[in-house]
Tab-separated table of C-alpha atoms and ligand atoms in Angstrom:
chain	number	residue	atom	x	y	z
M	1	UNK	CA	12.106	41.776	16.621
M	2	UNK	CA	13.218	38.144	16.601
M	3	UNK	CA	11.903	36.104	13.699
M	4	UNK	CA	11.183	32.392	13.512
M	5	UNK	CA	14.068	30.681	11.787
M	6	UNK	CA	13.266	27.870	9.435
M	7	UNK	CA	15.582	25.257	7.964
M	8	UNK	CA	14.477	23.603	4.716
M	9	UNK	CA	15.525	20.035	3.989
M	10	UNK	CA	15.177	19.796	0.210
M	11	UNK	CA	14.450	22.652	-2.151
M	12	UNK	CA	12.787	21.078	-5.168
M	13	UNK	CA	9.358	21.962	-6.577
M	14	UNK	CA	7.655	22.485	-3.202
M	15	UNK	CA	10.688	23.943	-1.378
M	16	UNK	CA	11.147	26.494	-4.159
M	17	UNK	CA	7.484	27.439	-3.816
M	18	UNK	CA	7.858	27.839	-0.042
M	19	UNK	CA	10.835	30.132	-0.500
M	20	UNK	CA	9.103	32.290	-3.128
M	21	UNK	CA	5.754	32.606	-1.312
M	22	UNK	CA	7.417	33.435	2.020
M	23	UNK	CA	9.422	36.160	0.308
M	24	UNK	CA	6.561	37.554	-1.771
M	25	UNK	CA	4.041	37.596	1.083
M	26	UNK	CA	6.446	38.381	3.904
M	27	UNK	CA	4.532	41.394	5.256
M	28	UNK	CA	1.150	39.711	5.071
M	29	UNK	CA	2.465	36.607	6.860
M	30	UNK	CA	4.201	38.765	9.492
M	31	UNK	CA	0.934	40.603	10.142
M	32	UNK	CA	-0.980	37.347	10.595
M	33	UNK	CA	1.631	35.407	12.559
M	34	UNK	CA	2.735	38.367	14.652
M	35	UNK	CA	6.341	37.401	13.989
M	36	UNK	CA	8.505	37.154	10.877
M	37	UNK	CA	9.248	33.767	9.358
M	38	UNK	CA	12.611	33.502	7.718
M	39	UNK	CA	14.289	30.676	5.828
M	40	UNK	CA	17.721	30.814	7.427
M	41	UNK	CA	19.251	27.618	6.076
M	42	UNK	CA	18.662	25.184	3.232
M	43	UNK	CA	20.022	21.669	2.797
M	44	UNK	CA	20.043	20.178	-0.679
M	45	UNK	CA	22.411	17.802	-2.428
M	46	UNK	CA	22.457	20.150	-5.411
M	47	UNK	CA	23.969	23.118	-3.568
M	48	UNK	CA	24.671	25.083	-6.766
M	49	UNK	CA	21.021	24.983	-7.881
M	50	UNK	CA	19.821	25.726	-4.348
M	51	UNK	CA	22.169	28.722	-4.015
M	52	UNK	CA	21.018	30.100	-7.357
M	53	UNK	CA	17.429	29.831	-6.132
M	54	UNK	CA	17.743	31.405	-2.681
M	55	UNK	CA	20.488	33.958	-3.331
M	56	UNK	CA	23.353	34.999	-1.090
M	57	UNK	CA	21.390	35.756	2.115
M	58	UNK	CA	20.621	32.126	2.952
M	59	UNK	CA	23.137	29.507	4.040
M	60	UNK	CA	23.059	26.476	1.744
M	61	UNK	CA	24.575	23.150	2.792
M	62	UNK	CA	24.615	19.634	1.379
M	63	UNK	CA	24.319	17.993	4.791
M	64	UNK	CA	20.803	18.067	6.269
M	65	UNK	CA	22.227	17.251	9.707
M	66	UNK	CA	23.965	20.647	9.748
M	67	UNK	CA	20.495	22.245	9.702
M	68	UNK	CA	19.255	20.035	12.533
M	69	UNK	CA	22.378	20.770	14.588
M	70	UNK	CA	22.046	24.541	14.187
M	71	UNK	CA	20.723	25.937	17.509
M	72	UNK	CA	19.362	29.007	15.683
M	73	UNK	CA	16.827	26.930	13.730
M	74	UNK	CA	13.358	26.732	15.340
M	75	UNK	CA	11.502	24.713	12.699
M	76	UNK	CA	12.767	22.036	10.342
M	77	UNK	CA	10.755	21.627	7.134
M	78	UNK	CA	11.224	18.189	5.588
M	79	UNK	CA	10.575	18.201	1.831
M	80	UNK	CA	12.739	15.276	0.805
M	81	UNK	CA	10.027	12.628	0.518
M	82	UNK	CA	10.131	8.861	0.906
M	83	UNK	CA	10.523	6.751	4.026
M	84	UNK	CA	14.297	6.330	4.165
M	85	UNK	CA	16.505	9.253	5.093
M	86	UNK	CA	13.440	11.482	5.581
M	87	UNK	CA	12.299	9.321	8.533
M	88	UNK	CA	15.740	9.421	10.106
M	89	UNK	CA	16.050	13.189	9.732
M	90	UNK	CA	12.553	13.902	11.063
M	91	UNK	CA	13.263	11.767	14.147
M	92	UNK	CA	16.636	13.479	14.649
M	93	UNK	CA	15.070	16.931	14.310
M	94	UNK	CA	12.464	16.001	16.946
M	95	UNK	CA	15.184	14.652	19.201
M	96	UNK	CA	17.031	17.968	18.793
M	97	UNK	CA	13.888	19.729	20.057
M	98	UNK	CA	12.848	21.255	16.709
M	99	UNK	CA	9.295	21.587	15.537
M	100	UNK	CA	8.841	19.763	12.251
M	101	UNK	CA	6.739	20.558	9.200
M	102	UNK	CA	6.451	17.890	6.544
M	103	UNK	CA	4.549	17.379	3.314
M	104	UNK	CA	5.515	13.712	3.386
M	105	UNK	CA	2.265	11.718	3.475
M	106	UNK	CA	4.001	8.411	2.757
M	107	UNK	CA	6.262	8.858	5.774
M	108	UNK	CA	3.433	9.799	8.140
M	109	UNK	CA	1.073	7.120	6.845
M	110	UNK	CA	3.640	4.393	7.453
M	111	UNK	CA	5.670	5.742	10.411
M	112	UNK	CA	3.213	8.288	11.857
M	113	UNK	CA	2.720	6.521	15.181
M	114	UNK	CA	6.469	6.435	15.874
M	115	UNK	CA	6.949	10.054	14.741
M	116	UNK	CA	3.971	11.507	16.629
M	117	UNK	CA	4.872	9.734	19.848
M	118	UNK	CA	8.495	10.937	19.605
M	119	UNK	CA	7.190	14.497	19.104
M	120	UNK	CA	4.821	14.123	22.042
M	121	UNK	CA	7.681	12.961	24.293
M	122	UNK	CA	9.843	15.931	23.290
M	123	UNK	CA	6.990	18.463	23.441
M	124	UNK	CA	7.372	19.583	19.828
M	125	UNK	CA	4.876	19.772	16.974
M	126	UNK	CA	4.778	17.801	13.747
M	127	UNK	CA	2.591	19.775	11.346
M	128	UNK	CA	1.497	18.262	8.040
M	129	UNK	CA	-1.183	20.369	6.366
M	130	UNK	CA	0.569	19.941	3.010
M	131	UNK	CA	0.534	16.145	3.241
M	132	UNK	CA	-3.171	15.877	2.361
M	133	UNK	CA	-4.886	17.529	-0.613
M	134	UNK	CA	-2.117	20.099	-1.210
M	135	UNK	CA	-3.429	23.634	-0.848
M	136	UNK	CA	-6.811	22.685	0.643
M	137	UNK	CA	-6.668	23.368	4.402
M	138	UNK	CA	-8.328	20.055	5.215
M	139	UNK	CA	-6.232	19.138	8.262
M	140	UNK	CA	-7.028	22.440	9.953
M	141	UNK	CA	-10.690	22.061	8.994
M	142	UNK	CA	-10.939	18.564	10.472
M	143	UNK	CA	-9.042	19.541	13.615
M	144	UNK	CA	-10.632	22.906	14.265
M	145	UNK	CA	-13.375	24.031	11.906
M	146	UNK	CA	-15.349	20.793	12.322
M	147	UNK	CA	-14.307	20.026	15.886
M	148	UNK	CA	-17.894	20.230	17.170
M	149	UNK	CA	-18.968	17.322	14.981
M	150	UNK	CA	-18.972	13.586	15.117
M	151	UNK	CA	-17.494	12.916	11.686
M	152	UNK	CA	-19.451	10.161	9.957
M	153	UNK	CA	-17.552	9.854	6.709
M	154	UNK	CA	-15.011	11.472	4.419
M	155	UNK	CA	-14.793	10.851	0.687
M	156	UNK	CA	-12.407	12.669	-1.562
M	157	UNK	CA	-10.534	13.012	-4.797
M	158	UNK	CA	-7.139	13.279	-3.165
M	159	UNK	CA	-4.765	12.345	-5.940
M	160	UNK	CA	-4.373	14.931	-8.675
M	161	UNK	CA	-2.446	12.686	-11.045
M	162	UNK	CA	-5.161	10.042	-11.308
M	163	UNK	CA	-7.931	12.621	-11.527
M	164	UNK	CA	-5.989	14.334	-14.315
M	165	UNK	CA	-5.569	10.999	-16.111
M	166	UNK	CA	-9.263	10.078	-15.794
M	167	UNK	CA	-10.351	13.572	-16.926
M	168	UNK	CA	-8.060	13.676	-19.955
M	169	UNK	CA	-8.977	10.122	-20.991
M	170	UNK	CA	-12.665	11.031	-20.852
M	171	UNK	CA	-12.440	14.533	-22.358
M	172	UNK	CA	-9.861	14.062	-25.052
M	173	UNK	CA	-9.942	10.306	-25.568
M	174	UNK	CA	-6.188	10.220	-24.799
M	175	UNK	CA	-4.364	7.058	-23.785
M	176	UNK	CA	-3.408	6.352	-20.180
M	177	UNK	CA	0.372	6.408	-20.830
M	178	UNK	CA	0.289	9.707	-22.718
M	179	UNK	CA	-1.616	11.452	-19.933
M	180	UNK	CA	0.574	9.961	-17.197
M	181	UNK	CA	3.671	11.388	-18.935
M	182	UNK	CA	1.987	14.793	-19.065
M	183	UNK	CA	1.130	14.609	-15.330
M	184	UNK	CA	4.788	13.819	-14.622
M	185	UNK	CA	5.907	16.734	-16.799
M	186	UNK	CA	3.582	19.076	-14.911
M	187	UNK	CA	5.052	17.958	-11.580
M	188	UNK	CA	1.866	16.351	-10.190
M	189	UNK	CA	3.053	12.757	-10.053
M	190	UNK	CA	5.073	11.143	-7.266
M	191	UNK	CA	8.735	10.267	-7.884
M	192	UNK	CA	7.413	6.711	-8.199
M	193	UNK	CA	4.182	7.195	-10.186
M	194	UNK	CA	2.948	3.716	-9.287
M	195	UNK	CA	2.050	5.303	-5.928
M	196	UNK	CA	-0.386	7.546	-7.818
M	197	UNK	CA	-1.889	5.131	-10.310
M	198	UNK	CA	-2.143	2.187	-7.897
M	199	UNK	CA	-3.994	4.308	-5.316
M	200	UNK	CA	-1.225	4.166	-2.700
M	201	UNK	CA	-0.774	7.949	-2.489
M	202	UNK	CA	-4.523	8.444	-2.019
M	203	UNK	CA	-4.509	5.735	0.676
M	204	UNK	CA	-1.668	7.517	2.514
M	205	UNK	CA	-3.781	10.683	2.590
M	206	UNK	CA	-7.030	8.893	3.464
M	207	UNK	CA	-5.283	7.124	6.369
M	208	UNK	CA	-4.136	10.484	7.766
M	209	UNK	CA	-7.605	12.017	7.498
M	210	UNK	CA	-9.156	8.907	9.050
M	211	UNK	CA	-6.821	9.113	12.056
M	212	UNK	CA	-7.674	12.761	12.665
M	213	UNK	CA	-11.405	12.408	12.057
M	214	UNK	CA	-11.902	9.312	14.218
M	215	UNK	CA	-9.114	9.691	16.779
M	216	UNK	CA	-7.462	6.388	15.860
M	217	UNK	CA	-3.837	5.521	15.015
M	218	UNK	CA	-2.777	5.924	11.385
M	219	UNK	CA	-3.789	2.590	9.836
M	220	UNK	CA	-2.527	2.678	6.275
M	221	UNK	CA	-1.583	-1.012	6.490
M	222	UNK	CA	-5.259	-1.935	6.897
M	223	UNK	CA	-6.541	0.050	3.891
M	224	UNK	CA	-8.167	-1.590	0.886
M	225	UNK	CA	-6.372	-0.132	-2.133
M	226	UNK	CA	-7.256	-0.376	-5.806
M	227	UNK	CA	-5.874	2.081	-8.371
M	228	UNK	CA	-6.881	2.988	-11.912
M	229	UNK	CA	-4.533	0.770	-13.902
M	230	UNK	CA	-7.206	-1.776	-14.730
M	231	UNK	CA	-9.597	0.842	-16.132
M	232	UNK	CA	-9.907	1.002	-19.905
M	233	UNK	CA	-11.131	3.911	-22.047
M	234	UNK	CA	-14.178	1.707	-22.655
M	235	UNK	CA	-15.085	1.655	-18.931
M	236	UNK	CA	-15.013	5.431	-18.872
M	237	UNK	CA	-17.220	5.597	-21.993
M	238	UNK	CA	-19.770	3.128	-20.638
M	239	UNK	CA	-19.949	5.003	-17.346
M	240	UNK	CA	-20.575	8.211	-19.289
M	241	UNK	CA	-23.409	6.599	-21.266
M	242	UNK	CA	-25.051	5.536	-18.001
M	243	UNK	CA	-24.767	9.040	-16.520
M	244	UNK	CA	-21.731	8.459	-14.291
M	245	UNK	CA	-18.114	9.579	-14.051
M	246	UNK	CA	-15.428	7.273	-12.727
M	247	UNK	CA	-13.467	8.899	-9.902
M	248	UNK	CA	-10.719	7.462	-7.740
M	249	UNK	CA	-12.065	8.142	-4.267
M	250	UNK	CA	-10.380	7.840	-0.885
M	251	UNK	CA	-13.080	6.919	1.599
M	252	UNK	CA	-13.129	6.554	5.345
M	253	UNK	CA	-16.297	5.919	7.257
M	254	UNK	CA	-17.399	5.085	10.781
M	255	UNK	CA	-19.685	2.046	10.843
M	256	UNK	CA	-21.073	-0.022	13.743
M	257	UNK	CA	-18.475	-2.689	12.874
M	258	UNK	CA	-15.496	-0.328	12.824
M	259	UNK	CA	-13.789	2.149	10.548
M	260	UNK	CA	-13.689	1.631	6.806
M	261	UNK	CA	-10.633	2.851	4.938
M	262	UNK	CA	-10.544	2.301	1.208
M	263	UNK	CA	-9.407	3.703	-2.122
M	264	UNK	CA	-10.927	2.527	-5.383
M	265	UNK	CA	-12.450	3.738	-8.643
M	266	UNK	CA	-16.041	4.734	-7.950
M	267	UNK	CA	-19.037	5.473	-10.166
M	268	UNK	CA	-20.292	8.927	-9.243
M	269	UNK	CA	-23.545	10.276	-10.785
M	270	UNK	CA	-22.441	13.041	-13.158
M	271	UNK	CA	-24.733	15.628	-11.588
M	272	UNK	CA	-22.894	15.487	-8.253
M	273	UNK	CA	-20.489	18.367	-7.611
M	274	UNK	CA	-17.621	16.001	-6.940
M	275	UNK	CA	-18.126	14.273	-10.294
M	276	UNK	CA	-17.261	17.603	-11.927
M	277	UNK	CA	-13.922	18.015	-10.204
M	278	UNK	CA	-11.624	17.795	-13.203
M	279	UNK	CA	-7.943	17.766	-14.043
M	280	UNK	CA	-5.468	17.753	-11.174
M	281	UNK	CA	-7.931	19.414	-8.814
M	282	UNK	CA	-8.769	17.793	-5.468
M	283	UNK	CA	-12.023	17.834	-3.527
M	284	UNK	CA	-12.835	16.411	-0.112
M	285	UNK	CA	-16.344	15.827	1.193
M	286	UNK	CA	-16.683	15.611	4.959
M	287	UNK	CA	-19.933	14.625	6.601
M	288	UNK	CA	-20.407	15.668	10.223
M	289	UNK	CA	-23.483	14.977	12.338
M	290	UNK	CA	-24.071	18.676	13.053
M	291	UNK	CA	-22.879	20.396	9.898
M	292	UNK	CA	-24.095	17.845	7.343
M	293	UNK	CA	-22.035	17.440	4.193
M	294	UNK	CA	-19.279	19.926	3.400
M	295	UNK	CA	-17.086	20.088	0.305
M	296	UNK	CA	-13.555	21.449	0.162
M	297	UNK	CA	-12.105	22.106	-3.293
M	298	UNK	CA	-8.716	23.264	-4.540
M	299	UNK	CA	-5.349	22.444	-6.023
M	300	UNK	CA	-3.961	19.266	-4.530
M	301	UNK	CA	-0.477	19.433	-5.998
M	302	UNK	CA	2.069	21.774	-7.513
M	303	UNK	CA	4.647	24.188	-6.198
M	304	UNK	CA	2.761	27.143	-4.725
M	305	UNK	CA	-0.504	25.419	-3.729
M	306	UNK	CA	1.543	22.958	-1.659
M	307	UNK	CA	3.777	25.783	-0.413
M	308	UNK	CA	0.641	27.571	0.806
M	309	UNK	CA	-0.075	24.596	3.083
M	310	UNK	CA	3.537	24.121	4.192
M	311	UNK	CA	3.741	27.747	5.313
M	312	UNK	CA	0.354	27.613	7.047
V	401	LIG	N1	1.231	12.891	-6.563
V	401	LIG	C1	0.333	13.646	-5.761
V	401	LIG	C2	-0.927	13.901	-6.575
V	401	LIG	C3	0.993	14.932	-5.359
V	401	LIG	O1	-0.931	13.651	-7.769
V	401	LIG	O2	-1.933	14.318	-6.001
V	401	LIG	C4	0.324	15.652	-4.231
V	401	LIG	O3	0.293	14.898	-3.063
């Protein structure tokens, strides 16, 4: 039987996870998809490391365009990150008639309109489950599971690094810089961690959820964004004394005046479920007119949780 052939652009933390999970769960995925999914080609600048990871059965190249040009490849998975070369390669892959999977929230938040309309013109899909809240299947839930609802609002902890920092500062009284270094060591933080701590990464994700929930273009440029860099240990302590936790929330809401899109530190009463989401975990609350409030919880970053969403 023919299998679906996938080309990976970039095999770092997430790409390595995708390769391992696809291999480990091959039979299970075949049973569910009805067809095998095979990584046939990998592009990475570090070809030696990539070859050591994937073994002899997979073609490894340094040039991502060789993957896009390969007529055997059905799906291109972009795991490079950033807006530069990643944008170019995604557009070229679409132009070549490939379906694209990306975990790149920054790219879609800023260039989503251009990318989605190119895909629409070519009749291919751009799938991005992994771009929002890592392993939590929130895109699928908004698109399908909650499709009967008018979504009224979404509020979520959608950046693991900042939630980890806030949790560790509160729990262990550690300093901001120490915890940020630990988040980087654990592979949660963005290549440029200012995207995490200034709320930009959460705003990328909130903008994507807002577009899906309310059927509007991706409007990251209109978001109000405030990160956690101006919070002191003292703020966290005072909040605690008053019965609150400080959480960096990404919020989007339909109001009579329009759609709100904002990211900022928020006082959450400590009895609320979402106030107890600790460490690098993510949680997204979605309120629909029929279903009421729902809460989705899980790992928002890391190799295999993100791989789970890429493969889905
Ligand atoms: N830097 C992101 C986070 C990674 O900390 O949540 C997952 O998008």
